[in-house]
mmCIF file of C-alpha atoms in Angstrom:
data_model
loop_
_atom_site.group_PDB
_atom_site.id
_atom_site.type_symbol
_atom_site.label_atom_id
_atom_site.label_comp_id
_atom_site.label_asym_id
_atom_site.label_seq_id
_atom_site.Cartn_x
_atom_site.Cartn_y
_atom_site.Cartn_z
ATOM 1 C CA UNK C 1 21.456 60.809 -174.464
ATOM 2 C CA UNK C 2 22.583 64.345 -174.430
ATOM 3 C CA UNK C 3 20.414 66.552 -176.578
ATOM 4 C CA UNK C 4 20.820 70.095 -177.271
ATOM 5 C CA UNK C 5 18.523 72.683 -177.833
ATOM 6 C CA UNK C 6 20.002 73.324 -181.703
ATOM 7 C CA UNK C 7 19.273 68.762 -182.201
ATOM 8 C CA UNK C 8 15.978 70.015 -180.481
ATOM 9 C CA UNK C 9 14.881 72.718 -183.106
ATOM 10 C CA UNK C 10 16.802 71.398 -186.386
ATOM 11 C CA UNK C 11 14.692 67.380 -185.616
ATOM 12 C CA UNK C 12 11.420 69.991 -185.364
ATOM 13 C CA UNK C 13 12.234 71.547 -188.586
ATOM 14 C CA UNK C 14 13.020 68.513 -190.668
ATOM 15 C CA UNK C 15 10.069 66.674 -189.326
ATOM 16 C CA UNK C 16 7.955 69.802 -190.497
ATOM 17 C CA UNK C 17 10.062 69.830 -193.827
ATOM 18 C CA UNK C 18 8.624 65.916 -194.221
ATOM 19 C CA UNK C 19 5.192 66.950 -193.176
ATOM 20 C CA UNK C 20 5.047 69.569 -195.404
ATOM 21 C CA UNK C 21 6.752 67.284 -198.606
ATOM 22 C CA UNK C 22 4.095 64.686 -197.701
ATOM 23 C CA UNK C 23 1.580 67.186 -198.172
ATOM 24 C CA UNK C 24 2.277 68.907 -201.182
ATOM 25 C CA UNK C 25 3.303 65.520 -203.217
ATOM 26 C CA UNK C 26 0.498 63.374 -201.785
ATOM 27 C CA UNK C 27 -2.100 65.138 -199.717
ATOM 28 C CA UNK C 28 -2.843 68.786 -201.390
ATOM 29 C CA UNK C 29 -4.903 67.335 -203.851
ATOM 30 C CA UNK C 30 -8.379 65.147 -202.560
ATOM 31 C CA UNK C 31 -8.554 62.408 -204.234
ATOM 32 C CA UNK C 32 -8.991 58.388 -203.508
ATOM 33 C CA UNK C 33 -5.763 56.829 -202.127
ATOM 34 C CA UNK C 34 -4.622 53.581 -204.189
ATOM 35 C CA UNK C 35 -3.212 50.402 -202.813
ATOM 36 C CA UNK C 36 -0.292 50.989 -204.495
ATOM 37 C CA UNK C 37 -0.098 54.940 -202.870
ATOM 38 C CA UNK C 38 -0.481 54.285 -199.451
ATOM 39 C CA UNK C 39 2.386 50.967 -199.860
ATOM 40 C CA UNK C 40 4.842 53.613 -201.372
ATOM 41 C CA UNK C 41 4.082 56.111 -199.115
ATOM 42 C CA UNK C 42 4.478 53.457 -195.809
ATOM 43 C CA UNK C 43 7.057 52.303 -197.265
ATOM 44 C CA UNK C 44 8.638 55.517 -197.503
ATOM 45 C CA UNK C 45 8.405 56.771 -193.996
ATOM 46 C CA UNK C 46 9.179 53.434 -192.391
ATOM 47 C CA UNK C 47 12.524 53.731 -194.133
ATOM 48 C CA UNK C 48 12.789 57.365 -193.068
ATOM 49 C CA UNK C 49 12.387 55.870 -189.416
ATOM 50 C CA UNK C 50 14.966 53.085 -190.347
ATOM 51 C CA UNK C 51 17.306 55.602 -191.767
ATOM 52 C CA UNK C 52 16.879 58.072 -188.180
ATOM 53 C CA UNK C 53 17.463 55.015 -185.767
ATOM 54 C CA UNK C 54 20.819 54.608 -188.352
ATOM 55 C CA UNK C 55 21.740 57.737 -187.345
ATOM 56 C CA UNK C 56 21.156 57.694 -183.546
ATOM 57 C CA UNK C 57 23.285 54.525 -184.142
ATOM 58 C CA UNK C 58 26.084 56.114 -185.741
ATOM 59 C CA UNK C 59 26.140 59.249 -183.630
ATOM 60 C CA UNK C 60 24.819 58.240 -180.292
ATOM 61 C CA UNK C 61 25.759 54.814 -179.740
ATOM 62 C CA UNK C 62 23.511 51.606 -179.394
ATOM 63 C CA UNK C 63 21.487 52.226 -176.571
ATOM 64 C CA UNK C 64 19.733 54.806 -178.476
ATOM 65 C CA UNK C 65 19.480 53.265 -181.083
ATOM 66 C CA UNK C 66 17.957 50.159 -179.544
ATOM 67 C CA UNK C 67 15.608 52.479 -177.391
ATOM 68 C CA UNK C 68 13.966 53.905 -180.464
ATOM 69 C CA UNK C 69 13.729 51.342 -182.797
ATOM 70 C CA UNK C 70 12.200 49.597 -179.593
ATOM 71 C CA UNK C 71 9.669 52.259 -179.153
ATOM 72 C CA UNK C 72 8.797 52.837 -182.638
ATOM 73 C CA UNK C 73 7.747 49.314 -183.253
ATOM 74 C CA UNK C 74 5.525 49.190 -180.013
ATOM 75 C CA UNK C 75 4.118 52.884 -180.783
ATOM 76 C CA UNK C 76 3.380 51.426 -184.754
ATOM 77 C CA UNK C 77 1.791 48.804 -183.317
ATOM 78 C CA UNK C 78 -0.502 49.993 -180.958
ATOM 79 C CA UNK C 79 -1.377 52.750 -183.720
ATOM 80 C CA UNK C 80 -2.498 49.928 -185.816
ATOM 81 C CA UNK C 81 -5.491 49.386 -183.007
ATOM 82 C CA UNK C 82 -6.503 53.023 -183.504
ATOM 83 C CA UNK C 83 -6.882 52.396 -186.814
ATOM 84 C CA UNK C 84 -10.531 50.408 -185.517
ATOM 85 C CA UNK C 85 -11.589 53.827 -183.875
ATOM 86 C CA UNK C 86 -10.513 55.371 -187.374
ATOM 87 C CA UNK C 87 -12.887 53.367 -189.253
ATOM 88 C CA UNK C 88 -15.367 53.873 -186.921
ATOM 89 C CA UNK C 89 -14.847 57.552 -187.351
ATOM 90 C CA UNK C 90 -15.303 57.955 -191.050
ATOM 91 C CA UNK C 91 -18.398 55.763 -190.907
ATOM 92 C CA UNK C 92 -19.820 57.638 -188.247
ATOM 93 C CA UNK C 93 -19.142 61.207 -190.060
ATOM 94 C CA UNK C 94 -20.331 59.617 -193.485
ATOM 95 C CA UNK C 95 -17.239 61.004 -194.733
ATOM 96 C CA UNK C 96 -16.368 60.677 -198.785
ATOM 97 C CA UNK C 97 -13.649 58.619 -199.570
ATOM 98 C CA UNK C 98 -11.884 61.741 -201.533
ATOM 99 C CA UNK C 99 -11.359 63.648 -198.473
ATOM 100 C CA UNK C 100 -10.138 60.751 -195.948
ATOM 101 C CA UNK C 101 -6.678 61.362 -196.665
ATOM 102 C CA UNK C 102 -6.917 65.358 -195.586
ATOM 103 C CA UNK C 103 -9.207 64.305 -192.511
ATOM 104 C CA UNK C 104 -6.504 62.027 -191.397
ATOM 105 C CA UNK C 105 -3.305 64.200 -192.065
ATOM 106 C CA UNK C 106 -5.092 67.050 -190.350
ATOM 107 C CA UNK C 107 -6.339 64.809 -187.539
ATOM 108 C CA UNK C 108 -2.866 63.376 -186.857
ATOM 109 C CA UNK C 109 -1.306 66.406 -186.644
ATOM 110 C CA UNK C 110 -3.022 67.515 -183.979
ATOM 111 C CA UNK C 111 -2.718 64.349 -182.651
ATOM 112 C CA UNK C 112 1.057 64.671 -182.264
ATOM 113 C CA UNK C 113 1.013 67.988 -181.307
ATOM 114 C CA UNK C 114 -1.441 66.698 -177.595
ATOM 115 C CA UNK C 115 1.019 63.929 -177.729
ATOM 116 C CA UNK C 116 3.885 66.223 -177.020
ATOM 117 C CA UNK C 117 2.673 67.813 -174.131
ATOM 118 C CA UNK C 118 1.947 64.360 -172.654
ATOM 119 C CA UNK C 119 5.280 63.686 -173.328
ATOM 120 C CA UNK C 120 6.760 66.714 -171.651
ATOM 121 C CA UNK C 121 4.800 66.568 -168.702
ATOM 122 C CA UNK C 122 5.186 62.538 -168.442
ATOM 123 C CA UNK C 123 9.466 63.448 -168.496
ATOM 124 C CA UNK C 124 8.905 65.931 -165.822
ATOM 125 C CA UNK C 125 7.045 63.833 -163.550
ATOM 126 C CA UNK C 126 9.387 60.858 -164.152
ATOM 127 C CA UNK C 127 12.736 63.367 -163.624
ATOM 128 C CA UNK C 128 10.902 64.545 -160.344
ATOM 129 C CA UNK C 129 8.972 61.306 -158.620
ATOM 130 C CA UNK C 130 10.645 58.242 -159.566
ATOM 131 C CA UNK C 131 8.066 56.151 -157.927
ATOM 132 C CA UNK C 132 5.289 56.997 -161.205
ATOM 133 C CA UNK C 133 7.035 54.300 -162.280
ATOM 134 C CA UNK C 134 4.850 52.130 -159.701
ATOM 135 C CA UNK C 135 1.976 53.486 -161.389
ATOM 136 C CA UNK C 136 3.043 53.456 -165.077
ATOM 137 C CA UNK C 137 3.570 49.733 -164.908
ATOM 138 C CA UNK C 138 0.345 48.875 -162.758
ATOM 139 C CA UNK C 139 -1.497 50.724 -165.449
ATOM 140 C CA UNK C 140 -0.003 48.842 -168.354
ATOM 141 C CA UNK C 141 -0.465 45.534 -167.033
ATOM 142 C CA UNK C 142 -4.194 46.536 -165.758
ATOM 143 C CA UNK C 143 -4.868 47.525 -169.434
ATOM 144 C CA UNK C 144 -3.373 44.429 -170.968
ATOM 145 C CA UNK C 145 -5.659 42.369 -168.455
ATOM 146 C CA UNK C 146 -8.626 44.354 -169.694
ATOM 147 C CA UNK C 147 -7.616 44.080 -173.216
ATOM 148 C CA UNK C 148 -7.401 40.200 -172.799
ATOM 149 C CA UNK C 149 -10.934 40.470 -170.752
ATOM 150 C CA UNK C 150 -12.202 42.191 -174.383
ATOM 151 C CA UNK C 151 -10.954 39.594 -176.438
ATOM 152 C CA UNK C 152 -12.396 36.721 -175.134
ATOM 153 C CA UNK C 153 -15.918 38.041 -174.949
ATOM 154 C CA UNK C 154 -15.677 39.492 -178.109
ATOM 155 C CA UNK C 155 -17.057 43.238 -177.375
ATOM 156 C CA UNK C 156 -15.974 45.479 -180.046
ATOM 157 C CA UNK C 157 -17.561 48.810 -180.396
ATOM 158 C CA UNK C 158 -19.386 49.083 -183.638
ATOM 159 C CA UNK C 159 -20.249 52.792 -183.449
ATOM 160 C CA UNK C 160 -18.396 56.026 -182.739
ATOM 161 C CA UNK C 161 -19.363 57.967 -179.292
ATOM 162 C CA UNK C 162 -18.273 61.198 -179.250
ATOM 163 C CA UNK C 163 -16.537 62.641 -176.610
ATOM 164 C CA UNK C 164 -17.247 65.658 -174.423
ATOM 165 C CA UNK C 165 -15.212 67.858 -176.438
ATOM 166 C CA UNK C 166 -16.429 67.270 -179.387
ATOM 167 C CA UNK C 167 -20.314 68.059 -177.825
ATOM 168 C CA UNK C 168 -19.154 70.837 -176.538
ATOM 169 C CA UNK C 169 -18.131 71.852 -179.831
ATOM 170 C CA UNK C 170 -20.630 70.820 -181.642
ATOM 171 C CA UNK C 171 -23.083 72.527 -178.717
ATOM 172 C CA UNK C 172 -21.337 76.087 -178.625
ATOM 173 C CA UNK C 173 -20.611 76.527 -182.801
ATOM 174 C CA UNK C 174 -23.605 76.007 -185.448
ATOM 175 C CA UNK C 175 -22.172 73.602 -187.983
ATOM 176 C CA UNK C 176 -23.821 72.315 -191.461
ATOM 177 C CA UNK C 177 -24.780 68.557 -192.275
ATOM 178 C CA UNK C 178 -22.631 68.688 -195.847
ATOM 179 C CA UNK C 179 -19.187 68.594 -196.672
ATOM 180 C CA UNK C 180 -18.298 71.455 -198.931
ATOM 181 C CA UNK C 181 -15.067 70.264 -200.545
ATOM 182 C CA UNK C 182 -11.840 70.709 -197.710
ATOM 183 C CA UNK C 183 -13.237 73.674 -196.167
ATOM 184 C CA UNK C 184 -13.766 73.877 -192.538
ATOM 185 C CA UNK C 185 -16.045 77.107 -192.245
ATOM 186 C CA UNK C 186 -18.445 78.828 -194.799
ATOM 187 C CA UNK C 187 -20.902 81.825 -194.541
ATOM 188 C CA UNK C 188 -24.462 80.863 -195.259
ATOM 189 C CA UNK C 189 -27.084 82.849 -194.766
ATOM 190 C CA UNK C 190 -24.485 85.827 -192.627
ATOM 191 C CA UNK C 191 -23.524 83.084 -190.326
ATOM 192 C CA UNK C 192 -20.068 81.519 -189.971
ATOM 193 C CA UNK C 193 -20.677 77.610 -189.745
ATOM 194 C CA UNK C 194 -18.751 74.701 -189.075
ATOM 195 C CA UNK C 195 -18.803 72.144 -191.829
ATOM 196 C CA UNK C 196 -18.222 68.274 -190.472
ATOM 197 C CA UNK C 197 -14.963 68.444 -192.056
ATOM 198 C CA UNK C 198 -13.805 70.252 -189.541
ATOM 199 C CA UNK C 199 -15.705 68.279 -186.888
ATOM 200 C CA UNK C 200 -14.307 65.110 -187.758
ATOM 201 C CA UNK C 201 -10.979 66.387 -187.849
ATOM 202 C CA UNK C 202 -11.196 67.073 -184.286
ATOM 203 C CA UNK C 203 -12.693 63.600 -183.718
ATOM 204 C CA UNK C 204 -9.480 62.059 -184.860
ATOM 205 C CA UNK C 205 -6.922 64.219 -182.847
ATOM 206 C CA UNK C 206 -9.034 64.115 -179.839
ATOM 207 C CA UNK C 207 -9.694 60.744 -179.504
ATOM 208 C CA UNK C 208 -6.003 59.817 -180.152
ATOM 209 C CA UNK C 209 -5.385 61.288 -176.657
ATOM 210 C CA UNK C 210 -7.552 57.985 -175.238
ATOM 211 C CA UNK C 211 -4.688 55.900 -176.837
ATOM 212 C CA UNK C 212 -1.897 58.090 -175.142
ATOM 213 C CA UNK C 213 -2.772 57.307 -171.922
ATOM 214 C CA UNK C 214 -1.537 53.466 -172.702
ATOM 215 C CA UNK C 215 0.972 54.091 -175.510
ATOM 216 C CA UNK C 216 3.300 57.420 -173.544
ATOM 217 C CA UNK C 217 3.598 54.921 -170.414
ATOM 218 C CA UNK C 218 4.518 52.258 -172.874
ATOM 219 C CA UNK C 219 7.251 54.184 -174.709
ATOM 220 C CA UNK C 220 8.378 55.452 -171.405
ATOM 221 C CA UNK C 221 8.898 51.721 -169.824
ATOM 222 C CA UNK C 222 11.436 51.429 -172.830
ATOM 223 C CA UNK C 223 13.158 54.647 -172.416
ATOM 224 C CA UNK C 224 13.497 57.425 -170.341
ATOM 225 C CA UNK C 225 14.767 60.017 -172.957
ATOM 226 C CA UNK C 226 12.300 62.711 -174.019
ATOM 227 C CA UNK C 227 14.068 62.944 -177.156
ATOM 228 C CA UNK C 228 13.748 59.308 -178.053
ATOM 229 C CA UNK C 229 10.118 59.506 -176.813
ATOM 230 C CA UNK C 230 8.641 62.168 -179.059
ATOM 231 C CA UNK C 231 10.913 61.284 -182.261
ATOM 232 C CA UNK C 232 9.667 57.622 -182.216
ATOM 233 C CA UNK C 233 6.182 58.732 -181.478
ATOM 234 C CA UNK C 234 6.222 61.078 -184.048
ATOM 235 C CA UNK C 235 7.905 58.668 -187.050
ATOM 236 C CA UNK C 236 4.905 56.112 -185.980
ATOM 237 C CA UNK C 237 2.128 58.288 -186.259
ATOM 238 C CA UNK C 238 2.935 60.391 -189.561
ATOM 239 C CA UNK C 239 2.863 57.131 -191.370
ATOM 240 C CA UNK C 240 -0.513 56.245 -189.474
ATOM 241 C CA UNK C 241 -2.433 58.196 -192.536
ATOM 242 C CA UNK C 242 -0.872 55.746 -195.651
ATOM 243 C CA UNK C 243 -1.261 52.698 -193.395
ATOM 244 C CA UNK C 244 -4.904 53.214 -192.554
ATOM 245 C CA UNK C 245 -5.545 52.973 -196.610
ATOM 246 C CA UNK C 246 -3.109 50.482 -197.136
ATOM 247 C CA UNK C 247 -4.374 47.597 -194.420
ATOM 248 C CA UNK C 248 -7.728 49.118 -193.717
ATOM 249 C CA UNK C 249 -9.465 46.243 -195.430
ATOM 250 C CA UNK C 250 -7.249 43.744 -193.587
ATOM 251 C CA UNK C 251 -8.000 45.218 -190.194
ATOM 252 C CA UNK C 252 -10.409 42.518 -190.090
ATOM 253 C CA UNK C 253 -8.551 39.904 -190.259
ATOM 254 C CA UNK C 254 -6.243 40.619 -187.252
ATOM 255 C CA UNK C 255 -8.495 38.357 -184.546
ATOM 256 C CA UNK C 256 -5.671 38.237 -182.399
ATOM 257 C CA UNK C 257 -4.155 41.756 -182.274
ATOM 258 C CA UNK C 258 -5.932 42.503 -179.201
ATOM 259 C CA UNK C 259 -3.569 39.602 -177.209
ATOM 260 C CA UNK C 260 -0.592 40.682 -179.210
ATOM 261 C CA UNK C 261 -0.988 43.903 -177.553
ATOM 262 C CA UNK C 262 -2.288 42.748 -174.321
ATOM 263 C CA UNK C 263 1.165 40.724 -174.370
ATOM 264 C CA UNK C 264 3.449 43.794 -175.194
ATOM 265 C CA UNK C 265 1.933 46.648 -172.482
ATOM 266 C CA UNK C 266 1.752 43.573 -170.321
ATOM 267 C CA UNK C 267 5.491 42.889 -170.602
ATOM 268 C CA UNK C 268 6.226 46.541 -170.933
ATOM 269 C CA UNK C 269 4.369 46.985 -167.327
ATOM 270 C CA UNK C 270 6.394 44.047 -165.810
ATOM 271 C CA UNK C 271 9.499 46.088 -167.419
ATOM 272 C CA UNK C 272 8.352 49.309 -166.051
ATOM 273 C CA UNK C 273 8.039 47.641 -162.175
ATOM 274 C CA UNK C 274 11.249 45.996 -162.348
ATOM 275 C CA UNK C 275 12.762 49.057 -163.271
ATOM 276 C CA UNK C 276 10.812 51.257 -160.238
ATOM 277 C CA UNK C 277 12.428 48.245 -157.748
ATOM 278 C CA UNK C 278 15.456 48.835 -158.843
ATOM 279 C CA UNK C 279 15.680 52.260 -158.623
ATOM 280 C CA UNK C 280 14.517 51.990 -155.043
ATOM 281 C CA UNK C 281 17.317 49.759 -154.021
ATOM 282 C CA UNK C 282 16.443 46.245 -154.570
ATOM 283 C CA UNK C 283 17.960 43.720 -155.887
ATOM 284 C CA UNK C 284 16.221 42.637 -159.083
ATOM 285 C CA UNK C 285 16.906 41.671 -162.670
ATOM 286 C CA UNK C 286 16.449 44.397 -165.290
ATOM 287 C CA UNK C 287 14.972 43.833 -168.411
ATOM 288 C CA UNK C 288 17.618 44.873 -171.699
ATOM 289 C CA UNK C 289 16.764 46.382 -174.400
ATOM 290 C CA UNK C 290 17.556 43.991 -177.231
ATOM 291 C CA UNK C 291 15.272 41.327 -174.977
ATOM 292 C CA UNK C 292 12.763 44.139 -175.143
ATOM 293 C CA UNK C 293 13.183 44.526 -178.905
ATOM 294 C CA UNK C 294 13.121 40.745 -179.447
ATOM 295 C CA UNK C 295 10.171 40.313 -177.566
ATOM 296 C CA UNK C 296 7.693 42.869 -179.105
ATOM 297 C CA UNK C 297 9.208 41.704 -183.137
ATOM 298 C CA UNK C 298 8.566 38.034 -181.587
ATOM 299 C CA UNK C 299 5.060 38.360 -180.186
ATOM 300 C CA UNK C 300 3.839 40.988 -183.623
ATOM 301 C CA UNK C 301 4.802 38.500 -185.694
ATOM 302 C CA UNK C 302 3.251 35.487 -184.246
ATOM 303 C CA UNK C 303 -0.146 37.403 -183.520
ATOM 304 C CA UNK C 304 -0.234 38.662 -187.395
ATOM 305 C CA UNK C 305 0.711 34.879 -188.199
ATOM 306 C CA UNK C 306 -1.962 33.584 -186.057
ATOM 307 C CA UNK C 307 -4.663 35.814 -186.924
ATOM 308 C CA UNK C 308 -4.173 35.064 -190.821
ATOM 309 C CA UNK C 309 -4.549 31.439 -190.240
ATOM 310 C CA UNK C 310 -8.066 32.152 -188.108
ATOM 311 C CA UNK C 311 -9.302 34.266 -190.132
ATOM 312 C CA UNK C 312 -8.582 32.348 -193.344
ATOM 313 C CA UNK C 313 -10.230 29.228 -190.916
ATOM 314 C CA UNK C 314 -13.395 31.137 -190.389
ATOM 315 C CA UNK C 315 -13.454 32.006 -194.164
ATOM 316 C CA UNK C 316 -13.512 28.356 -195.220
ATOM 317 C CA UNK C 317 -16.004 27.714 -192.549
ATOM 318 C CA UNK C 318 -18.741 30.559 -193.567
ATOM 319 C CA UNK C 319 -17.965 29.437 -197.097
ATOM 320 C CA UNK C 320 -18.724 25.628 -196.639
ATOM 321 C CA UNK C 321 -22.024 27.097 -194.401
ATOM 322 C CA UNK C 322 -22.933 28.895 -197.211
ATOM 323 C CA UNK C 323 -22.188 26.077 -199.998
ATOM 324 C CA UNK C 324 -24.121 23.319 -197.483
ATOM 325 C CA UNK C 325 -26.722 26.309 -197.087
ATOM 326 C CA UNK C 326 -27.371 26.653 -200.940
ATOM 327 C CA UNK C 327 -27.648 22.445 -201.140
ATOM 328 C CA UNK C 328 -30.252 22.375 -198.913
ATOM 329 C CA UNK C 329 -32.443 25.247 -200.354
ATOM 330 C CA UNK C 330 -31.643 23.253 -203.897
ATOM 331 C CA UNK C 331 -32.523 20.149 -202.557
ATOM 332 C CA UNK C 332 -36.211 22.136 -200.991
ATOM 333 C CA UNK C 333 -37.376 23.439 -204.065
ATOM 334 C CA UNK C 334 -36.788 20.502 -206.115
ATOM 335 C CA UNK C 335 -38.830 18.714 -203.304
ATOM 336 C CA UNK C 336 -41.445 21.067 -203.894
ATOM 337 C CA UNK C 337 -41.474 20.804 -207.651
ATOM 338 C CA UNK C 338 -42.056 16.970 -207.327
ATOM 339 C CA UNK C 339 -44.959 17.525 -205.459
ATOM 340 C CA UNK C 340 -46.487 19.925 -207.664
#
């Protein structure tokens, strides 16, 4: 797809113009997000998504189109697994449930902004050594085998380690223990500190860039166009903030996302290797884009069908434990009482 430099600037600008809209109607004000909220507000820019891939439809043709409703779905969905780390975060920086929404917004914009030089320097490398391809898909389909390798023996990380950047922070710039509404510096005693506002906002941008590494190779096994890349990156991960209040409770509950994804970078990684042979010359069956598209829809909704029905399996289970549990404590003390 041919982009210009004016498409360039004027799809900056209204993505800002959205940023800044979200901002001032939902965001400039701390306060605790509602249910209700975040589903309006996911709704709202999953239909500004639908509305962009209408467009690239209408005015570029269906390859586009296909290539970044393709990519948005798989970039949504792996988003959905940072939402964990997220969690993690907050806990880990104790921080009050009024201020989440600000740390997040904050913390995915500078997400998106590393994001973008990943995805210029991943284009450049791809437009000048066709062979990264090779490596892109070996990567993918390593990471789905170690995602699988997670699953089944059930390690999940139940506290957030900080990374070197943030210790070097933390190291080089005094900071306070409290939160002191939104602000991210204050003067106490003639020093300038660092309030854990600020800290964690850092935490959340930062460690986004772990979940690059898997997600730009991803997006870039689906399509090739920079353009495509960054838009669909950048629709997935502005509505990252509204869906971390809106499912964070059900995050849970999603026992199988880790094969769901294992499947898709998997698949993508297969794609992406295909793709590398052919470009080199041999003979091999390419991998559409509508089978692309069909695949990830297919394999998201069977893991989120699959994981409801476990977890709502366990529930009964710990329920009847509990209920056979109570019995047999009943069942003790009037045992006891007899004897007595």
């Amino acid at each position: 797809m041919d982009v210009s430099l004016t498409l360039w600037v004027l799809t900056i600008v209204g993505l800002c113009a959205l940023i800044t809209a979200d901002f001032f109607i939902g965001g400039r004000k701390p306060h605790e997000v509602s249910v209700k909220e975040a589903g309006v507000w996911t709704a709202v820019w999953i239909a500004l998504a639908g509305l962009f891939g209408l467009g690239l439809l209408l005015f570029g043709g269906g390859q586009p189109a296909g290539e970044f409703f393709a990519g948005f779905i798989t970039e949504k969905s792996l988003s959905v697994d940072n939402l964990f780390v997220f969690v993690l975060i907050m806990a880990k920086f104790a921080v009050p449930a009024i201020y989440q929404q600000r740390v997040l917004m904050v913390g995915v914009l500078i997400a998106l902004v590393l994001r973008a030089g990943f995805i210029g320097a991943g284009a450049a490398i791809i437009a000048n050594f066709s062979w990264v391809f090779y490596i892109f898909g070996a990567f993918l389909i390593w990471t789905a085998w170690k995602l699988i390798q997670e699953a089944r023996s059930g390690e999940q990380d139940e506290e957030f380690e900080e990374n070197r950047f943030l210790k070097l922070v933390e190291k080089r710039f005094p900071s306070t223990d409290q939160y002191h509404g939104t602000k991210l510096f204050i003067v106490e005693n003639g020093r300038r500190l660092m309030t854990p506002m600020l800290i964690v906002m850092l935490a959340i941008g930062t460690t986004d860039v772990l979940f690059a590494l898997d997600s730009i190779p991803a997006i870039f096994g689906l399509t090739q166009d920079p353009y495509i890349v960054f838009t669909a990156n950048a629709f997935a991960l502005m509505g990252l903030r509204q869906l971390y209040f809106l499912i964070g409770g059900l995050l849970k509950k999603l026992v199988h996302l880790s094969y769901g994804l294992s499947i898709i970078l998997g698949f993508i990684g297969v794609k992406l290797v295909l793709h590398a042979l052919h470009e080199s010359g041999v003979s091999v069956p390419e991998i559409s884009i509508p089978v692309s598209l069909g695949v990830i829809c297919a394999v998201l909704v069977v893991t989120t069908i699959t994981s409801l029905r476990a977890s709502k399996k366990q529930a009964r289970a710990e329920a009847a434990d509990a209920a056979a549990k109570r019995e047999a404590e009943g069942a003790e003390d009037a045992k006891d009482a007899i004897d007595a």
